[in-house]
CSV table of C-alpha atoms in Angstrom, one decimal:
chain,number,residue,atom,x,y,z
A,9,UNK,CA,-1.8,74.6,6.3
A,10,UNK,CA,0.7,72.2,6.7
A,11,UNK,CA,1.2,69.2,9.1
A,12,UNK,CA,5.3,69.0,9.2
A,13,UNK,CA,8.3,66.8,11.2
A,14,UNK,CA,11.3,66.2,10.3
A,15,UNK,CA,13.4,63.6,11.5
A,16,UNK,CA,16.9,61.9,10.3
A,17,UNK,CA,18.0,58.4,10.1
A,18,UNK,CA,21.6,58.1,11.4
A,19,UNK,CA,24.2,56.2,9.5
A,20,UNK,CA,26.1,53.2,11.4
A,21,UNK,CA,25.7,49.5,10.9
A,22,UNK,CA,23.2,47.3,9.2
A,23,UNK,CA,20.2,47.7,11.8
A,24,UNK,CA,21.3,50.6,13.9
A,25,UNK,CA,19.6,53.2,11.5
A,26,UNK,CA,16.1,51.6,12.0
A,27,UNK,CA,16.5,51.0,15.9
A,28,UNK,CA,17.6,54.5,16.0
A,29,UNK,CA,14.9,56.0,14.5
A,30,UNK,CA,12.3,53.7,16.2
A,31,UNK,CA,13.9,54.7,20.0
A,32,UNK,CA,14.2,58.2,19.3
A,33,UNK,CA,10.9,58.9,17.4
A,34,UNK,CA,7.1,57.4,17.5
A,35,UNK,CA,7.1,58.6,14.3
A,36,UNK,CA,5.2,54.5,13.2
A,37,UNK,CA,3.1,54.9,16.4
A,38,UNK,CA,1.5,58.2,15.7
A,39,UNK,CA,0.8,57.5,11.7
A,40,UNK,CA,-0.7,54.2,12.9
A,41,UNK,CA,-2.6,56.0,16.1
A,42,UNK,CA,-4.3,58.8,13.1
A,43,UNK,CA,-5.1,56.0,11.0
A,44,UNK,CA,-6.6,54.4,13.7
A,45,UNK,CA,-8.4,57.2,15.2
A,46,UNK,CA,-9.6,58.9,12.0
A,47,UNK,CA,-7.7,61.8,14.0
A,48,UNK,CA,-6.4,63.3,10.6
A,49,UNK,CA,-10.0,64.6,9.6
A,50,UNK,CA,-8.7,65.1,5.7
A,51,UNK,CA,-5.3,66.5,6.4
A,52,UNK,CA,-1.7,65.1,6.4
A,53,UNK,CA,1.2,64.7,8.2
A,54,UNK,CA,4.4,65.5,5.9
A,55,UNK,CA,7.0,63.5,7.6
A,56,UNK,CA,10.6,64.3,6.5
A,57,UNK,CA,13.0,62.2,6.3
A,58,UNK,CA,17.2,63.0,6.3
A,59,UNK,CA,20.4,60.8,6.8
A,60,UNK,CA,20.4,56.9,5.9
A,61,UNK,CA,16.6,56.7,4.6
A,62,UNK,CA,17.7,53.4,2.9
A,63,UNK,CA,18.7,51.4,6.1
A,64,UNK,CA,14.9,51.6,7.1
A,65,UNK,CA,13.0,48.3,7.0
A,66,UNK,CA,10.2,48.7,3.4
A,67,UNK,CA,7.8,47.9,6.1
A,68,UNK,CA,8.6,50.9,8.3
A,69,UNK,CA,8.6,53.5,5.2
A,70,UNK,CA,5.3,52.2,4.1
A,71,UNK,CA,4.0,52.6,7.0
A,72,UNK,CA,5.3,56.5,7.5
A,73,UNK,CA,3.8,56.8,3.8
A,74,UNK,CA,0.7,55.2,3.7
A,75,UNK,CA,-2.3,58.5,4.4
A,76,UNK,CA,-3.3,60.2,6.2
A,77,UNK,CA,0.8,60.6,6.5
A,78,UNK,CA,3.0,61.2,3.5
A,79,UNK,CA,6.6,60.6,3.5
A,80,UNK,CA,9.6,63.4,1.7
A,81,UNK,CA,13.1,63.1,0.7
A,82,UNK,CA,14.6,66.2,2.1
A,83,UNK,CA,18.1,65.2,1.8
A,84,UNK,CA,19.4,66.8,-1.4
A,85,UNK,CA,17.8,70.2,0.5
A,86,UNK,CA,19.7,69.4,3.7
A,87,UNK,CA,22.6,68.8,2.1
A,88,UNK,CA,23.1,72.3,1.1
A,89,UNK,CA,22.7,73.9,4.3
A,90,UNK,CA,24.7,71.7,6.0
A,91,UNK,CA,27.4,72.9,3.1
A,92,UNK,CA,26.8,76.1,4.7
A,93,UNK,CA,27.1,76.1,7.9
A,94,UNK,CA,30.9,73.9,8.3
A,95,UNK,CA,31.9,75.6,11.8
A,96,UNK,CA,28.5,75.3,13.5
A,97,UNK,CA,28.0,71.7,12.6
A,98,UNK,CA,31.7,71.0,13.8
A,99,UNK,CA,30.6,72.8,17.2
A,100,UNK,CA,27.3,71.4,17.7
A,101,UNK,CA,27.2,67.6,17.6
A,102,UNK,CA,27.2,67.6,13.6
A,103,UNK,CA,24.1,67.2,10.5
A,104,UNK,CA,23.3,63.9,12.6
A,105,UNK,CA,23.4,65.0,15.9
A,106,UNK,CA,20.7,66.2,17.7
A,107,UNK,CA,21.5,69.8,18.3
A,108,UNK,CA,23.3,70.7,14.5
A,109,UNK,CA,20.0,69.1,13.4
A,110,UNK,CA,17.8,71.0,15.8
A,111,UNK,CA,19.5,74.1,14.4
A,112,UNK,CA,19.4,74.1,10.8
A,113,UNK,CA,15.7,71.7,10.7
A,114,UNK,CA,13.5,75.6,10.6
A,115,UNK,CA,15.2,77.0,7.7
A,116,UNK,CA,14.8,73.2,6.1
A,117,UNK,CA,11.0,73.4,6.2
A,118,UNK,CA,10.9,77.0,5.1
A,119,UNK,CA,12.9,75.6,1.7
A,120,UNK,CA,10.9,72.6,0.8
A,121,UNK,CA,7.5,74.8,1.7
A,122,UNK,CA,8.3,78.5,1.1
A,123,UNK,CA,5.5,80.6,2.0
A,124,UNK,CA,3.1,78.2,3.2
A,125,UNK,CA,2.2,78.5,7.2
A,126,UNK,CA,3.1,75.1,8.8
A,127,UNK,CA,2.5,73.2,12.1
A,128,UNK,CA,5.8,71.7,12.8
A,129,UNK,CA,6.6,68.7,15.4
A,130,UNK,CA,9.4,66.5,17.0
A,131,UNK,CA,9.5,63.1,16.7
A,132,UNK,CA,8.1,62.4,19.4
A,133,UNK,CA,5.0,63.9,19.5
A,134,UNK,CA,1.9,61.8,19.2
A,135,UNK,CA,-1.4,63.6,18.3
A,136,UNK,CA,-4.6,63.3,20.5
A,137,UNK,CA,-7.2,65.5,18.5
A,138,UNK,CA,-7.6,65.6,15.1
A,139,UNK,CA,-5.1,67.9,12.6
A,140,UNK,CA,-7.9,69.7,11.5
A,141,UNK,CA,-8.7,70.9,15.2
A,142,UNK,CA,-5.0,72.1,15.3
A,143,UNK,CA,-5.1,74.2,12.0
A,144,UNK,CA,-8.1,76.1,13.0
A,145,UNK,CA,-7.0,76.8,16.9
A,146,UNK,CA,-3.9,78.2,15.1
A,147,UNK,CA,-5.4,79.9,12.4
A,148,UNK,CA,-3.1,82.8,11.9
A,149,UNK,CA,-0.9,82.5,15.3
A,150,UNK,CA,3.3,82.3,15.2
A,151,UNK,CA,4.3,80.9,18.6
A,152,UNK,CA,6.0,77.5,19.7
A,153,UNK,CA,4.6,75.1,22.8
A,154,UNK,CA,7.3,77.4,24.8
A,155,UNK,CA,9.5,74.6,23.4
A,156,UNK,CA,10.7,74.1,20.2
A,157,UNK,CA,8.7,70.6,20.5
A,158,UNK,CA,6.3,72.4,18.6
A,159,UNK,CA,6.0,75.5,16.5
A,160,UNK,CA,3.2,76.9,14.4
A,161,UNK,CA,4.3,79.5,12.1
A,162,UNK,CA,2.2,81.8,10.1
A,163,UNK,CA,4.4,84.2,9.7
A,164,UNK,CA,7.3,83.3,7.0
A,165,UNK,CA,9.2,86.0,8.8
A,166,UNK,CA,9.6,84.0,11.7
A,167,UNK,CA,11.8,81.3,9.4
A,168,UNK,CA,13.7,84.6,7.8
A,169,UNK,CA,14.8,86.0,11.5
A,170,UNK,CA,16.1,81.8,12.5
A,171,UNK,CA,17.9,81.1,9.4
A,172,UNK,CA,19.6,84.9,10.2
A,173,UNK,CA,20.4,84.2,13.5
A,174,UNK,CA,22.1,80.8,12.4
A,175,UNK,CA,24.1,82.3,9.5
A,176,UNK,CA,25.0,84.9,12.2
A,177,UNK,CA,26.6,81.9,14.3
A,178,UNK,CA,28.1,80.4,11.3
A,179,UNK,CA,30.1,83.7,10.8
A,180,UNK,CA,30.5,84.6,14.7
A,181,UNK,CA,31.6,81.5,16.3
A,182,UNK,CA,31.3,83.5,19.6
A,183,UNK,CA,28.1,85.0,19.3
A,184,UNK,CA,26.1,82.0,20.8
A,185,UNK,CA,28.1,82.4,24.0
A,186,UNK,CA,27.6,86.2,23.8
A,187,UNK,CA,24.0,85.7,23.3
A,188,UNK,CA,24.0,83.7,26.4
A,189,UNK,CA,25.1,85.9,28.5
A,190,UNK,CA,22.1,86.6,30.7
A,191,UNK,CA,21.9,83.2,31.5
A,192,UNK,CA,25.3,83.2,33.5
A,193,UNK,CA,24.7,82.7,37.2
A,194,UNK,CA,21.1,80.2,36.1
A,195,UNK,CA,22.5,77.0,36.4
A,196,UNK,CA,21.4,76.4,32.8
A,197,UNK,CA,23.7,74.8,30.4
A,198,UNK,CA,22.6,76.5,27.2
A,199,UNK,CA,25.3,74.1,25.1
A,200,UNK,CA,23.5,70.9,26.0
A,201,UNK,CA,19.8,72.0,24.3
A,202,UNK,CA,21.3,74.9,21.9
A,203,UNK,CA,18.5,75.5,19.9
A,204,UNK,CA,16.3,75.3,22.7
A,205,UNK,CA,18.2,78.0,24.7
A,206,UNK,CA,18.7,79.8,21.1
A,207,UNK,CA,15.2,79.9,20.6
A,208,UNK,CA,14.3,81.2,24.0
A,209,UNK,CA,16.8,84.3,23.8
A,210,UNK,CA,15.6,85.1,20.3
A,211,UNK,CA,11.8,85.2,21.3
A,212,UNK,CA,12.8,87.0,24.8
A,213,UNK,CA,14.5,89.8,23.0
A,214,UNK,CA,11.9,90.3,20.0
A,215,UNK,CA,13.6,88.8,17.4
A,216,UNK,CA,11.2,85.6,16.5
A,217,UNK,CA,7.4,86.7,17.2
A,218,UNK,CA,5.4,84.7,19.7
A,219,UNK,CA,2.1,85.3,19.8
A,220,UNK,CA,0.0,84.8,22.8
A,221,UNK,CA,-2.4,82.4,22.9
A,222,UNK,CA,-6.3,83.5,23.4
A,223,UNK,CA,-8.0,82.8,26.4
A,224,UNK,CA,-10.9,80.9,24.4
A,225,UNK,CA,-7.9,78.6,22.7
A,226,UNK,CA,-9.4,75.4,23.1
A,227,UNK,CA,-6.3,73.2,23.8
A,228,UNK,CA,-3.4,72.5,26.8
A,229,UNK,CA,0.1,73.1,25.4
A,230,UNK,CA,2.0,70.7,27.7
A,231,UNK,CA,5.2,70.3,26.7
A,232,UNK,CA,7.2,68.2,29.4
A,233,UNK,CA,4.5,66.0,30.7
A,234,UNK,CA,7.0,64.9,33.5
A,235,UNK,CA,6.5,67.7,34.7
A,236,UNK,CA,2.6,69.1,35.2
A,237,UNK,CA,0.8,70.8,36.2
A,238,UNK,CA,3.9,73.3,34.7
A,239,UNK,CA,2.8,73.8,31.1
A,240,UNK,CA,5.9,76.0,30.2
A,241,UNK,CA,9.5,74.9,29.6
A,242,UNK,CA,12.0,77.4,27.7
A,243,UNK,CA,9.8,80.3,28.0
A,244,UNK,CA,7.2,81.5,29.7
A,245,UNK,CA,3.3,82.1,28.1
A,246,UNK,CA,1.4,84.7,27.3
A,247,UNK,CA,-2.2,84.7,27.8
A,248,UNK,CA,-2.2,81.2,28.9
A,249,UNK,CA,-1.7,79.7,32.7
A,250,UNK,CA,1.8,78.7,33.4
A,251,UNK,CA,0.4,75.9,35.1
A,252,UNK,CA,-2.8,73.5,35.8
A,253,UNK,CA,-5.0,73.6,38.6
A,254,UNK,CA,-4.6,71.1,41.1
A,255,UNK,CA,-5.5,68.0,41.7
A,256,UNK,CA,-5.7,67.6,37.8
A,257,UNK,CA,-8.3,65.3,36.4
A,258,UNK,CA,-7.7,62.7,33.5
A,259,UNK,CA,-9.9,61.1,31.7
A,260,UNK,CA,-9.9,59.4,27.9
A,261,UNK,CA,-12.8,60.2,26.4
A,262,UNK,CA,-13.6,58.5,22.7
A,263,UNK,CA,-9.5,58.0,22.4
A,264,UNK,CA,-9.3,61.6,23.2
A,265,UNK,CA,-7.1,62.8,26.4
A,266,UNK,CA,-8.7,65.3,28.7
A,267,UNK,CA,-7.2,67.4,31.8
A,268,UNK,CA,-9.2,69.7,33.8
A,269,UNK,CA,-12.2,69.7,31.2
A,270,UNK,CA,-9.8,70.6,28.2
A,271,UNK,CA,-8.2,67.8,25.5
A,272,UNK,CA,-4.6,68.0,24.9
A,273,UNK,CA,-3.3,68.7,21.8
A,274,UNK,CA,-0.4,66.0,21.6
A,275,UNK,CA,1.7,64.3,23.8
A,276,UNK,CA,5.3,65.1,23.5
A,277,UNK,CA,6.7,61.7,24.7
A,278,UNK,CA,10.2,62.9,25.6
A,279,UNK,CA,13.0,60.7,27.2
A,280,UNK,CA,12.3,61.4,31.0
A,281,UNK,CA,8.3,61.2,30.6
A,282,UNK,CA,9.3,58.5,28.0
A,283,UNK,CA,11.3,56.6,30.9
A,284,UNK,CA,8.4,57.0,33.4
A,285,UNK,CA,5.7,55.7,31.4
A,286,UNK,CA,8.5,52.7,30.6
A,287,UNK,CA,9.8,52.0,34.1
A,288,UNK,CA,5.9,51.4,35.0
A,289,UNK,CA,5.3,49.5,32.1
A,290,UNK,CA,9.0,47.1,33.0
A,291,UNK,CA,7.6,47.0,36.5
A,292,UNK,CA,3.8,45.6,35.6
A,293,UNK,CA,3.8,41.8,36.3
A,294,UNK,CA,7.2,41.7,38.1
A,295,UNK,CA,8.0,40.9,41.8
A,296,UNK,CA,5.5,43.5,43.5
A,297,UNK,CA,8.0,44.4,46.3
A,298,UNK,CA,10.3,46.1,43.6
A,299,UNK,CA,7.2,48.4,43.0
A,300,UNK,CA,8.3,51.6,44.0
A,301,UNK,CA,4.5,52.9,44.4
A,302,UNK,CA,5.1,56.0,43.4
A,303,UNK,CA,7.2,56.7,40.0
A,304,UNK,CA,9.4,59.2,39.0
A,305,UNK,CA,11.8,59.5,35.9
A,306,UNK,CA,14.6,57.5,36.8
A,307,UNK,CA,16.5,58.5,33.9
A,308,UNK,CA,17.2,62.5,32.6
A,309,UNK,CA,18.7,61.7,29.0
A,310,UNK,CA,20.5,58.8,30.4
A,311,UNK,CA,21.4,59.6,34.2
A,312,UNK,CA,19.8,59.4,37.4
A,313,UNK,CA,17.9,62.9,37.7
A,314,UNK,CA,19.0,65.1,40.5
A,315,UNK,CA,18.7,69.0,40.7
A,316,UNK,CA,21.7,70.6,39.2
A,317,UNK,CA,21.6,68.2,36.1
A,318,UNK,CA,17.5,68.9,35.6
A,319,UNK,CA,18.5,72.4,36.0
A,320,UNK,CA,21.3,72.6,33.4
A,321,UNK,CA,18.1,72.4,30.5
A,322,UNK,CA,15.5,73.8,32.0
A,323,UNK,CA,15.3,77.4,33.6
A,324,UNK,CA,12.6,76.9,35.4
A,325,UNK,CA,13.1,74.3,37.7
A,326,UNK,CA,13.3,75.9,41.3
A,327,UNK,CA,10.2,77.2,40.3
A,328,UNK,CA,8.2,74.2,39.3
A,329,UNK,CA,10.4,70.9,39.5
A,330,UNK,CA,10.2,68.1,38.1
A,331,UNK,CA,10.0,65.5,40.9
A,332,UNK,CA,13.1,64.0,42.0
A,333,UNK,CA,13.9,60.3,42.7
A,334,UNK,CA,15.3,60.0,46.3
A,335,UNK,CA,18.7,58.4,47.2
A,336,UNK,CA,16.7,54.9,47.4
A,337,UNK,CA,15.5,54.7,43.8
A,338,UNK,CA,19.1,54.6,42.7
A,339,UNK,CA,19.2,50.9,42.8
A,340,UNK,CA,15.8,50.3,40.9
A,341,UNK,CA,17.3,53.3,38.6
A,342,UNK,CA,20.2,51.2,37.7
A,343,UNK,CA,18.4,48.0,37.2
A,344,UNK,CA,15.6,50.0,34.8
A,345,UNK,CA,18.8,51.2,32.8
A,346,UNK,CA,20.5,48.1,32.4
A,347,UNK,CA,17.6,46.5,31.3
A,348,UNK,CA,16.6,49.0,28.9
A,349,UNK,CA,20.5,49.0,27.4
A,350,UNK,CA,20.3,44.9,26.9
A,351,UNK,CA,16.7,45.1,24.9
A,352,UNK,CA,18.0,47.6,22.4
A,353,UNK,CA,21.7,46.3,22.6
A,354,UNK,CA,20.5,42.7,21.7
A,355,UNK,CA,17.6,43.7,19.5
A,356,UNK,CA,14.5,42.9,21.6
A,357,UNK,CA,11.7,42.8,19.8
A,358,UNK,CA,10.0,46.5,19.9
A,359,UNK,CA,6.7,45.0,21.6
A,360,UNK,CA,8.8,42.8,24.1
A,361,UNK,CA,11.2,45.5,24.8
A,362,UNK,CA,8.8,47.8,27.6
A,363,UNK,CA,11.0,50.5,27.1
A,364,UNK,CA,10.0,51.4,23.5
A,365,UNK,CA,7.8,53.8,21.8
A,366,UNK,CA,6.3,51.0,20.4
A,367,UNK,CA,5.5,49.1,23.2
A,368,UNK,CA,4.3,51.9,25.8
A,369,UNK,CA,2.0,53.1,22.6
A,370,UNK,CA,0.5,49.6,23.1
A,371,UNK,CA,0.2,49.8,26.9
A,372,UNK,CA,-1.0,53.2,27.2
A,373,UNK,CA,-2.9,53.8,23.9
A,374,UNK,CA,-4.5,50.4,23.2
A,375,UNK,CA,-5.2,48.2,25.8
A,376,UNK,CA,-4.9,50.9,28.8
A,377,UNK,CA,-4.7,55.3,28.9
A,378,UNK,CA,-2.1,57.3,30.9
A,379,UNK,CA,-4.3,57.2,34.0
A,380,UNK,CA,-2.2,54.1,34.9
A,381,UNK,CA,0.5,56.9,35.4
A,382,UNK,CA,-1.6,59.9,36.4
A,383,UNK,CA,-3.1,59.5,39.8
A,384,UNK,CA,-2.5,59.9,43.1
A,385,UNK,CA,-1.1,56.2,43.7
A,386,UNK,CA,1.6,56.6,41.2
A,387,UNK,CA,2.3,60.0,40.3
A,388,UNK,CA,5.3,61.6,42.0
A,389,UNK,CA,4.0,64.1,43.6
A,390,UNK,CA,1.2,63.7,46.1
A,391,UNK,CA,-1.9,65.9,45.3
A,392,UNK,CA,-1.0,66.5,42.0
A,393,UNK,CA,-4.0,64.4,40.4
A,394,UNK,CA,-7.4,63.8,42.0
């Protein structure tokens, strides 16, 4: 079984392709934190690389090469489907962007490793138990994390039915609006995630299989961390909760993350949990009375969260919200984002810069764990941890 991300390198000025890549992605954190952890227990992390592979520092590709990780060209391979596909890369954000590169990144893995099953992962995932832990737990399964964050596929088909659907858009510029359809009326933005929202409509109406997980699987899916106890995001689970029991319990055990009694099997570290986990780190050591106590995401993908923006990506927020900074955290909000724009804009180092991957992997996977974040002084939410 295979260990796969795939990730792209975007072309601009001398510099901006590394800084990119090491804001977006903790793609040098998690090959150090395997190494480190003997987490990889004999297996390997393929880690694909697209775009302006050459503007990365020799340091930073040695270190996404060096085992238990190994590093791929997939560009020549890219190349041709972005060939293909001309008027959905021209609608959605294009071969560098985000979503076009969300959209055509499946049918990538199923060229450069036809017929093999594969565990697939963002960027920005960071493993907690070993790879061989995750290959057996889904030994045989096709499902994602109810976010495309994270997709096991045993069954090629599942690859066949995406790379369909997408050459179906390519021909039918209107079909992805079509397709949308019952989500008029949500609130939901389906443009601004389209391969999220893609994926969810596809699995909802039978075309890609999701399996349901078994009630002995031995792992919690969580794939917006911001906002536990959910453990859904784009689609709801079968045969696993929808959400954690409350108060949830943390603890680290032997570098291992545990909630409620079970480990975790990665932590996605998207942008807002990503801007938590760094507005608490910016904050540690400064003038205590600009403590807010307890910390929210100030930032949802670059603005201050409030409802009807959270909403716009995620269907299932009047269910079970992601908390929402009040009125009063607006100033602290804008003093957190300035300070994050001036460390990347003037090329902070990424261990001085609080605010990068690099820096909250130090803070909350070497010298301290994420119960600095999840407890009842400093979550959100009161009640939500014990």
């Amino acid at each position: 079984m295979r260990h796969v991300t795939v990730n792209f390198v975007r072309f601009g000025a001398p510099g901006e392709g590394e800084a990119a890549l090491r804001r977006a992605t903790c793609l040098v954190e998690n090959a150090r934190h395997l190494r480190r952890h003997g987490r990889s227990d004999g297996a390997t992390l393929d880690i694909v690389l697209l775009g302006d592979i050459e503007a990365l520092s020799p340091e930073t590709r040695a270190e996404l090469a060096r085992p238990p990780c190994r590093l791929h060209d997939g560009r020549a391979a890219y190349e041709a489907l972005i060939a293909r596909h001309p008027r959905l890369m021209e609608r959605f954000s294009g071969p560098y962007g985000v979503i076009g590169f969300a959209l055509l990144r499946w049918t990538l893995i199923a060229r450069l490793f036809p017929g093999e099953p594969v565990l697939c992962y963002d960027g920005d995932v960071l493993h907690n138990v070993p790879l061989r832990g995750l290959e057996r737990a889904f030994a045989g399964l096709t499902t994602t994390a109810t976010s495309t964050c994270f997709a096991a596929v045993a069954d090629p088909g599942w690859f066949r039915a995406w790379e369909r659907a997408v050459a179906d858009l390519e021909d039918d510029p209107g079909r992805f609006d079509r397709l949308m359809q019952p989500l008029a009326g949500t609130g939901a933005t389906p443009q601004l995630s389209a391969e999220e929202f893609l994926a969810k409509v596809l699995i909802e109406n039978g075309t890609l299989r999701q399996d349901p997980l078994p009630a002995s699987f031995p792992y919690w899916l969580v794939p917006n961390p911001h906002a536990l106890p959910r453990l859904h995001c784009y689609v709801r689970p079968r045969g696993a909760p929808e959400r954690l029991e409350t108060p949830m319990r943390y603890e680290r055990r032997d570098g291992i993350d545990w909630v409620n009694g079970r480990p975790v099997a990665f932590w996605h570290l998207q942008k807002p949990f990503l801007n938590q986990l760094g507005v608490l780190n910016a904050l540690d050591g400064s003038d205590p009375a600009r403590h807010p106590g307890r910390v929210p995401a100030l930032s949802f993908y670059g603005r201050f969260p409030y409802a009807a923006l959270v909403r716009a990506v995620d269907p299932y927020h009047d269910e079970l919200s992601m908390p929402m900074p009040g009125p009063e955290l607006r100033p602290l909000a804008r003093t957190m984002a300035a300070a994050e724009q001036r460390h990347w804009r003037e090329g902070t180092p990424l261990a001085g810069n609080p605010f990068s991957p690099a820096a909250i992997y130090r803070r909350y996977f070497e010298e301290g764990d994420l119960g600095l974040l999840f407890n009842d002084r400093t979550w959100p939410v009161p009640g939500t941890w014990a």
